[in-house]
Tab-separated table of C-alpha atoms in Angstrom:
chain	number	residue	atom	x	y	z
A	1	MET	CA	89.618	140.659	84.007
A	2	ALA	CA	86.907	140.274	81.381
A	3	PRO	CA	83.427	141.225	82.673
A	4	ASN	CA	81.149	138.286	83.423
A	5	TYR	CA	78.070	139.098	81.379
A	6	GLU	CA	74.913	137.237	82.376
A	7	ILE	CA	72.046	137.169	79.892
A	8	THR	CA	68.595	136.406	81.303
A	9	THR	CA	65.133	135.784	79.736
A	10	ASN	CA	61.929	133.857	80.440
A	11	ASP	CA	60.607	130.694	78.850
A	12	GLU	CA	57.019	130.193	77.796
A	13	ASN	CA	56.015	129.240	81.336
A	14	GLY	CA	57.595	132.367	82.823
A	15	THR	CA	60.553	130.510	84.297
A	16	LEU	CA	63.751	132.598	84.413
A	17	LEU	CA	66.564	131.367	82.192
A	18	SER	CA	70.170	132.562	82.374
A	19	SER	CA	73.523	131.901	80.739
A	20	THR	CA	74.444	129.827	83.765
A	21	ASP	CA	71.475	127.480	83.169
A	22	GLU	CA	71.441	127.322	79.352
A	23	PRO	CA	73.938	128.240	76.650
A	24	VAL	CA	73.869	131.929	75.936
A	25	GLN	CA	73.054	131.386	72.276
A	26	LYS	CA	69.959	129.330	73.086
A	27	ALA	CA	68.649	131.929	75.512
A	28	VAL	CA	69.123	134.725	72.988
A	29	LYS	CA	67.408	132.837	70.160
A	30	PHE	CA	64.506	131.952	72.440
A	31	ALA	CA	64.057	135.556	73.545
A	32	VAL	CA	64.116	136.890	70.000
A	33	ALA	CA	61.650	134.267	68.820
A	34	LYS	CA	59.188	135.153	71.552
A	35	LYS	CA	59.829	138.897	71.132
A	36	GLN	CA	60.356	139.083	74.859
A	37	HIS	CA	62.478	141.609	76.731
A	38	LEU	CA	66.196	140.784	76.790
A	39	SER	CA	68.007	141.959	79.980
A	40	ILE	CA	71.760	142.076	80.391
A	41	SER	CA	73.370	141.953	83.822
A	42	ILE	CA	77.009	143.008	84.325
A	43	PRO	CA	79.085	143.085	87.522
A	44	ASN	CA	79.040	146.186	89.692
A	45	PRO	CA	82.275	148.209	89.592
A	46	SER	CA	83.012	147.178	93.183
A	47	GLU	CA	82.948	143.532	92.120
A	48	CYS	CA	85.649	143.938	89.469
A	49	ARG	CA	89.200	143.226	90.591
A	50	LEU	CA	92.192	143.449	88.284
A	51	ASN	CA	94.637	140.600	88.802
A	52	PHE	CA	97.741	142.741	89.272
A	53	ASN	CA	99.946	139.699	89.800
A	54	GLN	CA	99.055	138.266	86.412
A	55	GLY	CA	99.399	141.617	84.670
A	56	SER	CA	102.695	142.374	86.380
A	57	GLN	CA	104.174	139.043	85.401
A	58	ALA	CA	103.253	139.593	81.772
A	59	ALA	CA	104.828	143.063	81.934
A	60	ILE	CA	107.991	141.615	83.499
A	61	ILE	CA	108.324	139.107	80.682
A	62	ARG	CA	107.869	141.812	78.025
A	63	SER	CA	110.368	144.116	79.737
A	64	LEU	CA	112.987	141.391	80.121
A	65	ARG	CA	112.587	140.377	76.507
A	66	ALA	CA	113.021	143.998	75.410
A	67	ALA	CA	116.211	144.226	77.516
A	68	GLY	CA	117.709	141.237	75.715
A	69	VAL	CA	117.308	138.836	78.640
A	70	LYS	CA	117.119	135.182	77.608
A	71	PHE	CA	117.214	133.448	80.992
A	72	ILE	CA	115.745	133.829	84.487
A	73	ARG	CA	117.758	132.428	87.369
A	74	PHE	CA	115.483	131.332	90.246
A	75	THR	CA	117.612	131.407	93.379
A	76	ILE	CA	117.727	130.450	97.039
A	77	VAL	CA	120.555	130.544	99.583
A	78	ASP	CA	120.831	127.337	101.590
A	79	ALA	CA	121.416	127.264	105.329
A	80	TYR	CA	125.206	127.110	104.823
A	81	ASN	CA	125.333	130.118	102.482
A	82	THR	CA	125.625	128.199	99.241
A	83	ILE	CA	123.709	129.854	96.418
A	84	ARG	CA	121.537	127.274	94.688
A	85	CYS	CA	119.597	128.142	91.566
A	86	LYS	CA	117.998	126.900	88.393
A	87	THR	CA	117.820	128.811	85.131
A	88	ALA	CA	114.723	128.791	82.940
A	89	PRO	CA	114.778	130.185	79.405
A	90	LEU	CA	112.537	133.223	79.190
A	91	ALA	CA	110.879	131.767	76.080
A	92	GLN	CA	109.975	128.623	78.020
A	93	VAL	CA	108.593	130.551	80.994
A	94	SER	CA	106.494	132.871	78.852
A	95	GLY	CA	105.413	129.899	76.729
A	96	GLN	CA	103.487	128.519	79.702
A	97	ARG	CA	101.037	131.343	79.277
A	98	ARG	CA	100.453	130.575	75.611
A	99	THR	CA	99.770	126.901	76.309
A	100	ASN	CA	97.304	127.775	79.082
A	101	GLN	CA	99.259	125.787	81.649
A	102	THR	CA	98.852	128.647	84.104
A	103	SER	CA	97.625	132.223	84.112
A	104	HIS	CA	100.713	133.189	86.122
A	105	PRO	CA	103.686	132.245	83.930
A	106	LEU	CA	106.377	133.043	86.504
A	107	SER	CA	104.774	131.346	89.515
A	108	ASN	CA	106.546	128.241	90.836
A	109	PRO	CA	108.371	127.491	87.570
A	110	VAL	CA	111.058	125.335	89.223
A	111	SER	CA	111.585	123.091	92.231
A	112	ILE	CA	114.581	121.907	94.242
A	113	ALA	CA	114.954	118.840	96.462
A	114	GLU	CA	114.321	119.600	100.114
A	115	ILE	CA	117.721	118.286	101.200
A	116	CYS	CA	119.432	121.036	99.189
A	117	PHE	CA	118.081	123.682	101.574
A	118	ALA	CA	119.719	122.416	104.771
A	119	GLY	CA	121.110	118.911	104.294
A	120	LEU	CA	124.286	119.401	102.261
A	121	PRO	CA	127.564	120.821	103.631
A	122	SER	CA	129.116	123.696	101.707
A	123	SER	CA	132.139	121.606	100.702
A	124	ALA	CA	130.312	118.853	98.791
A	125	ASP	CA	126.860	117.598	97.812
A	126	VAL	CA	126.990	114.732	100.294
A	127	PRO	CA	123.868	114.366	102.485
A	128	ALA	CA	124.714	115.043	106.121
A	129	ALA	CA	121.389	115.843	107.825
A	130	PRO	CA	119.711	112.760	109.326
A	131	ASN	CA	116.201	114.222	109.073
A	132	LEU	CA	116.269	115.274	105.401
A	133	SER	CA	116.262	113.315	102.177
A	134	SER	CA	115.936	113.800	98.437
A	135	ARG	CA	112.407	112.369	98.390
A	136	ASN	CA	110.648	115.645	99.120
A	137	VAL	CA	110.667	118.570	96.708
A	138	LEU	CA	110.062	122.261	97.409
A	139	THR	CA	108.844	124.739	94.828
A	140	LEU	CA	110.479	128.150	94.455
A	141	GLN	CA	108.176	131.173	94.601
A	142	PRO	CA	109.938	134.216	93.098
A	143	ASP	CA	109.862	137.590	94.831
A	144	PHE	CA	109.775	140.015	91.915
A	145	SER	CA	110.869	142.949	94.066
A	146	SER	CA	114.295	141.268	94.108
A	147	LEU	CA	114.543	140.842	90.321
A	148	ARG	CA	117.802	142.151	88.857
A	149	ILE	CA	119.415	141.913	85.426
A	150	LEU	CA	123.006	140.857	86.029
A	151	PRO	CA	125.524	143.347	84.569
A	152	TYR	CA	128.223	140.654	84.444
A	153	ALA	CA	125.839	138.187	82.725
A	154	SER	CA	123.562	140.559	80.855
A	155	LYS	CA	121.389	137.908	79.224
A	156	THR	CA	120.315	136.658	82.654
A	157	ALA	CA	117.872	138.018	85.232
A	158	PHE	CA	118.345	136.935	88.851
A	159	VAL	CA	115.426	136.640	91.282
A	160	MET	CA	115.397	135.546	94.921
A	161	CYS	CA	112.767	133.020	95.952
A	162	THR	CA	111.071	131.527	98.967
A	163	ALA	CA	110.586	127.762	99.288
A	164	HIS	CA	107.153	126.194	99.568
A	165	ASP	CA	105.607	122.769	100.019
A	166	GLN	CA	104.848	121.309	96.611
A	167	GLN	CA	101.301	120.280	97.527
A	168	SER	CA	100.011	122.774	100.100
A	169	GLN	CA	102.181	125.712	98.930
A	170	GLU	CA	102.840	126.536	102.585
A	171	LEU	CA	106.156	128.248	103.348
A	172	SER	CA	108.781	125.627	104.160
A	173	PRO	CA	110.356	125.727	107.646
A	174	LEU	CA	113.686	125.170	105.860
A	175	CYS	CA	113.421	128.472	103.981
A	176	THR	CA	115.786	130.942	105.657
A	177	ARG	CA	114.566	133.915	103.605
A	178	GLY	CA	111.043	133.102	104.709
A	179	LEU	CA	112.271	132.822	108.306
A	180	LEU	CA	113.605	136.380	108.183
A	181	GLN	CA	110.273	137.580	106.787
A	182	ARG	CA	108.461	135.919	109.704
A	183	VAL	CA	110.738	137.502	112.304
A	184	LEU	CA	110.304	140.969	110.767
A	185	HIS	CA	106.528	140.483	110.750
A	186	SER	CA	106.596	139.560	114.438
A	187	ALA	CA	108.661	142.643	115.287
A	188	LYS	CA	106.119	144.894	113.608
A	189	GLU	CA	102.951	143.195	114.816
A	190	ASP	CA	103.979	142.108	118.331
A	191	LEU	CA	106.473	144.818	119.368
A	192	GLY	CA	105.449	147.723	117.153
A	193	ILE	CA	108.984	148.257	115.837
A	194	GLU	CA	110.684	148.139	112.442
A	195	PHE	CA	114.407	147.560	112.085
A	196	SER	CA	117.108	149.274	110.056
A	197	VAL	CA	120.282	147.394	109.162
A	198	GLY	CA	123.612	148.179	107.528
A	199	ALA	CA	126.269	145.780	106.248
A	200	GLU	CA	130.017	146.012	105.620
A	201	LEU	CA	131.617	143.580	103.167
A	202	GLU	CA	135.345	142.851	103.448
A	203	PHE	CA	137.299	140.885	100.848
A	204	LEU	CA	140.832	140.274	99.555
A	205	LEU	CA	141.985	140.705	95.958
A	206	TYR	CA	144.451	138.229	94.445
A	207	ARG	CA	146.211	138.167	91.082
A	208	GLU	CA	148.400	135.533	89.463
A	209	ASN	CA	152.055	136.558	89.214
A	210	LYS	CA	154.420	135.770	86.346
A	211	ASP	CA	155.253	132.407	87.950
A	212	GLY	CA	151.587	131.389	88.056
A	213	VAL	CA	151.263	131.872	91.818
A	214	MET	CA	148.235	133.676	93.272
A	215	GLN	CA	149.281	136.563	95.505
A	216	HIS	CA	147.809	139.725	97.025
A	217	VAL	CA	147.471	142.594	94.551
A	218	ASP	CA	149.398	144.880	96.930
A	219	MET	CA	150.809	145.162	100.447
A	220	SER	CA	148.741	148.131	101.602
A	221	THR	CA	147.420	148.748	105.110
A	222	PHE	CA	144.238	150.210	106.638
A	223	GLY	CA	143.032	153.434	105.035
A	224	ASN	CA	145.936	153.438	102.597
A	225	ALA	CA	145.491	154.960	99.131
A	226	THR	CA	147.548	152.275	97.389
A	227	THR	CA	144.695	149.843	96.755
A	228	LEU	CA	142.302	152.667	95.846
A	229	ASN	CA	144.768	154.038	93.288
A	230	GLU	CA	145.984	150.811	91.761
A	231	GLN	CA	142.546	149.172	91.651
A	232	GLU	CA	140.579	152.216	90.557
A	233	ASP	CA	139.369	150.520	87.363
A	234	PHE	CA	138.083	147.563	89.372
A	235	ILE	CA	136.423	149.847	91.930
A	236	SER	CA	134.834	151.967	89.200
A	237	THR	CA	133.444	148.914	87.376
A	238	LEU	CA	132.190	147.466	90.653
A	239	TYR	CA	130.452	150.708	91.567
A	240	ASP	CA	128.807	150.944	88.134
A	241	GLN	CA	127.543	147.370	88.240
A	242	LEU	CA	126.160	147.722	91.755
A	243	GLU	CA	124.432	150.952	90.713
A	244	GLN	CA	122.866	149.132	87.769
A	245	GLN	CA	121.328	146.729	90.295
A	246	ASP	CA	120.077	149.579	92.527
A	247	ILE	CA	122.491	148.614	95.302
A	248	PRO	CA	123.567	151.882	96.960
A	249	ILE	CA	127.116	152.177	98.298
A	250	GLU	CA	127.963	154.392	101.266
A	251	LEU	CA	131.744	153.962	101.437
A	252	ILE	CA	134.724	152.099	99.940
A	253	HIS	CA	138.145	151.951	101.625
A	254	SER	CA	141.180	149.727	102.040
A	255	GLU	CA	141.347	147.507	105.094
A	256	SER	CA	144.170	146.136	107.244
A	257	ALA	CA	145.253	143.101	105.215
A	258	PRO	CA	147.240	143.243	101.956
A	259	GLY	CA	144.961	143.827	98.964
A	260	GLN	CA	141.909	144.099	101.220
A	261	LEU	CA	138.904	146.331	100.540
A	262	GLU	CA	135.714	147.063	102.406
A	263	VAL	CA	132.473	147.999	100.657
A	264	VAL	CA	129.868	149.545	102.951
A	265	LEU	CA	126.276	149.141	101.792
A	266	SER	CA	123.910	151.993	102.601
A	267	TYR	CA	121.851	151.661	105.776
A	268	SER	CA	118.402	150.319	104.905
A	269	ASP	CA	114.915	150.244	106.397
A	270	ASP	CA	114.031	147.297	104.146
A	271	ILE	CA	115.808	144.417	105.853
A	272	LEU	CA	114.826	141.705	103.395
A	273	GLN	CA	116.026	143.838	100.493
A	274	LEU	CA	119.285	144.585	102.338
A	275	ALA	CA	119.858	140.846	102.812
A	276	ASP	CA	119.240	140.270	99.102
A	277	GLU	CA	121.667	143.089	98.282
A	278	VAL	CA	124.391	141.443	100.378
A	279	VAL	CA	124.003	138.307	98.239
A	280	TYR	CA	123.965	140.305	94.993
A	281	ALA	CA	126.920	142.479	96.037
A	282	ARG	CA	129.166	139.513	96.891
A	283	GLU	CA	128.318	137.862	93.576
A	284	THR	CA	129.049	141.108	91.746
A	285	ILE	CA	132.384	141.608	93.541
A	286	THR	CA	133.430	138.073	92.621
A	287	ASN	CA	132.524	138.474	88.963
A	288	VAL	CA	133.953	141.981	88.522
A	289	ALA	CA	137.234	140.740	90.003
A	290	LYS	CA	137.295	138.037	87.311
A	291	GLN	CA	136.690	140.663	84.636
A	292	HIS	CA	139.847	142.414	85.869
A	293	ASP	CA	141.908	139.189	85.979
A	294	MET	CA	141.735	138.956	89.762
A	295	LYS	CA	140.058	136.781	92.333
A	296	ALA	CA	138.092	138.073	95.320
A	297	LEU	CA	138.141	136.039	98.546
A	298	PHE	CA	135.638	136.509	101.381
A	299	LEU	CA	137.175	133.705	103.452
A	300	PRO	CA	137.304	134.884	107.092
A	301	LYS	CA	140.984	134.010	107.511
A	302	THR	CA	143.594	133.433	104.811
A	303	SER	CA	146.808	133.810	106.843
A	304	ILE	CA	147.667	133.757	110.544
A	305	MET	CA	149.905	136.767	109.893
A	306	THR	CA	147.276	139.108	108.391
A	307	ALA	CA	143.833	140.442	109.258
A	308	GLY	CA	140.792	138.468	108.222
A	309	ASN	CA	137.552	139.277	106.398
A	310	GLY	CA	134.477	140.198	108.387
A	311	SER	CA	130.939	141.141	107.447
A	312	HIS	CA	129.948	143.531	110.217
A	313	LEU	CA	126.266	144.304	110.769
A	314	HIS	CA	124.690	147.456	112.240
A	315	PHE	CA	121.256	147.605	113.874
A	316	SER	CA	118.772	150.232	114.978
A	317	PHE	CA	114.988	150.445	114.989
A	318	ARG	CA	112.049	152.832	114.931
A	319	GLU	CA	108.524	152.762	116.280
A	320	VAL	CA	105.929	151.794	113.663
A	321	GLY	CA	104.463	154.986	112.207
A	322	SER	CA	107.203	157.242	113.600
A	323	GLN	CA	108.427	158.315	110.150
A	324	HIS	CA	111.983	156.997	110.508
A	325	ARG	CA	112.808	158.476	113.927
A	326	ASN	CA	115.622	156.424	115.441
A	327	ALA	CA	114.206	154.812	118.583
A	328	PHE	CA	117.596	153.305	119.472
A	329	SER	CA	118.971	156.670	120.586
A	330	ASP	CA	118.000	158.668	123.688
A	331	PRO	CA	120.347	161.523	124.694
A	332	SER	CA	118.633	161.802	128.085
A	333	GLN	CA	119.980	158.379	129.093
A	334	SER	CA	123.456	158.143	130.606
A	335	THR	CA	124.455	155.688	127.884
A	336	GLY	CA	122.840	157.772	125.156
A	337	ILE	CA	120.778	154.675	124.316
A	338	SER	CA	117.015	154.351	124.767
A	339	CYS	CA	115.582	151.814	127.209
A	340	LYS	CA	114.463	149.651	124.304
A	341	GLY	CA	117.873	150.036	122.697
A	342	GLU	CA	119.578	148.892	125.884
A	343	ALA	CA	117.170	145.957	126.150
A	344	PHE	CA	117.919	144.993	122.536
A	345	ILE	CA	121.671	144.948	123.261
A	346	GLU	CA	121.179	142.884	126.412
A	347	GLY	CA	119.076	140.366	124.500
A	348	LEU	CA	121.853	140.151	121.931
A	349	LEU	CA	124.486	139.614	124.645
A	350	ASP	CA	122.397	136.980	126.433
A	351	HIS	CA	122.335	134.854	123.301
A	352	LEU	CA	125.694	135.785	121.771
A	353	PRO	CA	127.504	132.495	122.570
A	354	SER	CA	124.778	130.613	120.655
A	355	LEU	CA	124.480	133.235	117.912
A	356	LEU	CA	128.114	132.685	116.957
A	357	SER	CA	127.127	129.291	115.529
A	358	LEU	CA	125.059	131.236	112.977
A	359	SER	CA	127.091	134.431	112.475
A	360	VAL	CA	130.643	132.967	112.426
A	361	PRO	CA	129.588	129.435	111.531
A	362	THR	CA	132.748	127.706	110.260
A	363	VAL	CA	136.024	126.418	111.616
A	364	ASN	CA	137.802	129.090	109.590
A	365	SER	CA	135.581	131.780	111.147
A	366	PHE	CA	137.073	131.197	114.587
A	367	ARG	CA	140.592	131.614	113.225
A	368	ARG	CA	139.744	135.307	112.738
A	369	ILE	CA	138.706	135.830	116.373
A	370	GLY	CA	141.082	136.747	119.163
A	371	PRO	CA	142.806	139.547	121.076
A	372	GLY	CA	143.995	142.376	118.856
A	373	CYS	CA	141.935	141.189	115.856
A	374	TRP	CA	139.265	143.924	116.132
A	375	THR	CA	136.597	141.258	116.452
A	376	GLY	CA	136.105	140.967	120.184
A	377	HIS	CA	136.536	137.707	122.047
A	378	LYS	CA	134.935	138.429	125.436
A	379	LEU	CA	131.230	138.737	126.250
A	380	GLY	CA	130.398	142.422	126.604
A	381	TRP	CA	129.641	145.730	124.923
A	382	SER	CA	131.276	149.119	124.662
A	383	THR	CA	130.979	152.435	122.861
A	384	GLU	CA	133.223	152.934	119.814
A	385	ASP	CA	135.643	150.223	120.990
A	386	LYS	CA	136.719	148.131	117.996
A	387	GLU	CA	137.895	145.348	120.319
A	388	SER	CA	134.347	144.879	121.620
A	389	PRO	CA	132.181	142.273	119.852
A	390	VAL	CA	129.099	144.452	120.394
A	391	ARG	CA	129.921	148.092	119.703
A	392	VAL	CA	127.654	151.104	120.070
A	393	CYS	CA	128.368	153.594	117.278
A	394	ILE	CA	128.164	157.385	117.557
A	395	ASP	CA	126.737	159.417	114.680
A	396	LEU	CA	129.367	161.762	113.254
A	397	ASN	CA	126.896	164.618	112.818
A	398	THR	CA	124.610	164.400	115.869
A	399	ARG	CA	127.304	162.931	118.170
A	400	GLN	CA	124.603	160.663	119.572
A	401	ALA	CA	124.365	156.879	119.750
A	402	SER	CA	122.952	155.819	116.399
A	403	ASN	CA	123.190	152.018	116.171
A	404	VAL	CA	124.830	148.911	117.555
A	405	GLU	CA	127.346	146.896	115.557
A	406	LEU	CA	127.959	143.158	115.747
A	407	LYS	CA	131.559	142.531	114.702
A	408	LEU	CA	131.422	138.738	115.058
A	409	SER	CA	129.938	138.110	111.634
A	410	ASP	CA	131.476	136.976	108.352
A	411	ALA	CA	130.617	135.965	104.800
A	412	THR	CA	130.338	132.241	105.551
A	413	ALA	CA	127.048	132.935	107.340
A	414	ASN	CA	123.669	132.743	105.638
A	415	ILE	CA	122.637	136.403	105.877
A	416	TYR	CA	118.910	135.624	106.201
A	417	LEU	CA	119.386	133.047	108.938
A	418	GLU	CA	121.907	135.211	110.764
A	419	LEU	CA	119.702	138.324	110.726
A	420	ALA	CA	116.627	136.371	111.799
A	421	ALA	CA	118.435	134.961	114.842
A	422	ILE	CA	120.109	138.256	115.845
A	423	LEU	CA	116.880	140.232	115.587
A	424	ALA	CA	114.950	137.566	117.506
A	425	ALA	CA	117.497	137.696	120.335
A	426	GLY	CA	117.237	141.485	120.520
A	427	MET	CA	113.440	141.330	120.314
A	428	GLU	CA	113.327	139.038	123.329
A	429	GLY	CA	115.368	141.613	125.218
A	430	ILE	CA	112.872	144.353	124.286
A	431	LYS	CA	109.852	142.186	125.110
A	432	ASP	CA	111.259	141.213	128.521
A	433	GLU	CA	112.525	144.780	129.196
A	434	LYS	CA	115.970	143.468	130.026
A	435	VAL	CA	118.412	145.726	131.870
A	436	LEU	CA	121.714	146.346	130.085
A	437	ARG	CA	124.797	145.162	131.938
A	438	PRO	CA	127.593	147.705	132.594
A	439	MET	CA	129.935	148.620	129.763
A	440	MET	CA	132.954	146.330	129.398
A	441	ASN	CA	135.904	148.496	130.454
A	442	ASP	CA	138.175	145.717	131.639
A	443	GLU	CA	138.272	142.545	129.540
A	444	SER	CA	139.963	140.628	132.341
A	445	ASN	CA	136.644	140.405	134.217
A	446	ALA	CA	134.511	139.556	131.179
A	447	LEU	CA	133.406	136.022	130.346
A	448	PRO	CA	135.079	134.421	127.321
A	449	LEU	CA	133.067	133.697	124.234
A	450	PRO	CA	133.159	130.261	122.560
A	451	GLN	CA	136.555	129.650	121.012
A	452	SER	CA	135.498	127.086	118.442
A	453	LEU	CA	132.605	126.190	116.187
A	454	GLN	CA	131.779	123.159	118.299
A	455	GLU	CA	131.591	125.260	121.475
A	456	SER	CA	129.131	127.631	119.846
A	457	LEU	CA	127.045	124.715	118.541
A	458	ASP	CA	126.943	123.247	122.056
A	459	ALA	CA	125.575	126.581	123.254
A	460	LEU	CA	122.985	126.606	120.463
A	461	LYS	CA	121.756	123.146	121.432
A	462	LYS	CA	120.837	124.538	124.878
A	463	ASN	CA	119.270	127.778	123.627
A	464	GLU	CA	115.489	127.412	123.755
A	465	LEU	CA	114.751	130.733	122.061
A	466	LEU	CA	116.940	130.202	119.007
A	467	LEU	CA	115.930	126.553	118.638
A	468	SER	CA	112.278	127.617	118.643
A	469	ILE	CA	112.959	130.365	116.084
A	470	LEU	CA	114.753	127.948	113.758
A	471	GLY	CA	112.209	125.182	114.335
A	472	ASP	CA	112.882	121.478	114.813
A	473	GLU	CA	113.462	120.611	111.154
A	474	LEU	CA	115.945	123.378	110.375
A	475	SER	CA	117.789	123.304	113.709
A	476	THR	CA	118.252	119.515	113.615
A	477	ALA	CA	119.691	119.612	110.112
A	478	TYR	CA	121.816	122.699	110.748
A	479	ILE	CA	123.467	121.374	113.892
A	480	ALA	CA	124.164	117.986	112.283
A	481	VAL	CA	125.851	119.489	109.217
A	482	ARG	CA	127.862	122.074	111.148
A	483	GLU	CA	129.054	119.429	113.623
A	484	LEU	CA	130.230	117.311	110.707
A	485	GLU	CA	132.188	120.320	109.417
A	486	ALA	CA	133.657	120.894	112.878
A	487	ARG	CA	134.901	117.279	112.973
A	488	THR	CA	136.415	117.366	109.481
A	489	GLU	CA	138.646	120.389	109.962
A	490	THR	CA	141.146	121.075	107.175
A	491	SER	CA	144.321	123.132	107.249
A	492	LEU	CA	144.268	126.860	106.561
A	493	GLU	CA	146.375	126.348	103.440
A	494	GLU	CA	143.878	123.823	102.063
A	495	GLU	CA	140.990	126.179	102.776
A	496	VAL	CA	142.669	129.066	100.966
A	497	SER	CA	143.509	126.874	97.986
A	498	ALA	CA	139.922	125.625	97.756
A	499	ALA	CA	138.553	129.180	98.062
A	500	LEU	CA	140.820	130.421	95.260
A	501	ASN	CA	139.698	127.558	93.026
A	502	ARG	CA	136.055	128.454	93.612
A	503	ALA	CA	136.475	132.237	93.263
C-alpha cells in the first residue's frame, strides 16, 4: 500500500493545519511563505499492511496470461452433483482493475441464481424445490488454492467457489463446499481433531464398434492386465493430465466389470482439497476418454449382470498438533482401533440409514447394492471384509488398523455434502464417547439397510443431527428434489443411454 503522508504546519494564529483539513498544496505554500517549520508525518512500520489478496490476484492474472489462458471458469457443484459454472474472459476480469471498478479484480466476478444450488434435479433444469426460486442470486467467491489450468482445455483455468449472499456476502446455507468447511472447522475447534480422507474412483470405458453401437472396451475381470495393457495410452495420458493439476495418484487397476478401472487418489490431510480433486479427477477422466475416442461412465449400475461403479471413501484422524500421528489406530485395543476411532465408527453406523440418502443418493445407486456386490447391505462393521458396508482396513506395512472405509458411496453423490454429513456423524460419536457394537460376523442377525432411495430419505427426515447439519433451507430443498427423482424412476437401459449421451 502507498504510505499515507500527512503534512502539518501552523497558520498565523498558531492553529495546526494538516492535509486532512486543507489541501496539501495550500498547506505547503502557506508554510513556505511564512518560513515556518514544515513537518512530515508517515505511518509507523507496524501500521503498514500489504494487501496480499490484491497483490496475489494481480499475480494470478499475470501468470495466467503468460500461460496462454484466456478464460477463467468459476465453478460450484450443486447439491445433486451437477457442476455449474460460468466462464469469464481473462481480459474482462483483469479489465475491472483498470477501470477502477474494484481493487480485487477476481473477487465475486459472477453470480448464479439461488435455485441452481439445490432446486434443480440432475436430469433437467426444472424447478423442484418448493422453498427456492430464481428471484435470489448468490455471488461466487473463488478459492484460489483450487485454481487449475485444464490440460484438456488449456486456454481455460478452473477455480472452485463458495456461494455468498449478494448483499451481506455471508456464506449461503445452500453452499455444500462451505458446509464441508464449517464441519472441518468444528472438528478442529470443538473436538481437537483433523481428518484424513482417501477416495477411490471407479468407472467404465466404452467405445463405439463398427456398427455404431457403444460397448465395453474389453471383457476383463478384477486385477486383470488386459485393460491395463490395451488402454495404456489412455492411462498414461490420464496420469500426465492429473499430474499437471497436482492430483497425486496412489494406484490404478482394473475392476470386476468389463472395461472397468479404478483410480485411487492419494490419502490427504487436506479434506477440502481432496474433495476438489475428486471433482477435477472425474472431469479429467471424462475428457481424456473422449481424446482417446472412448466414453467414461461413472453411473453406479449399467447392467444387472455386471459389477457397478462405486466411489469408496476412507477415513482416519489425528489430534491437532500431533504431527500426523494416526489417532484412529491403537494396537493395545482388542480391535486395534482407538477409543475415539471406535466411537467414530459407531457414530457412522448410528446414522448410516440416513447417510445413504446423501452417499448413494439416486434410484440407480440402490441397484448396485445387494448380497455378493461387495457393497454391504446390512447394518454393521467388520475388519477387511469387502461385504461389510463399513470396513476397517489394515495397513500393509504396520499390520495395524489404519482407517475405516465406507463402501456405500458412488459418483452420483455431491462429494462436499457427503463428506460433511459422514464426518458430522462420526464426530457425534466421538463427542458422545459412543461404544462400538460387536463386529458383524453373521449377517443373518444384522439389521437391513434401506433398500431404496425413498427409504433412505424417510430415515433422513427423522434424523435430527443430519437435518441440523444441512440446515432447514438445504434439507427442505434436497429432500423435495430427491423424492421427485424417486417417484420418476426410469429403466436401467434409459439411464445408461442418457449417461452415454452426456459422457
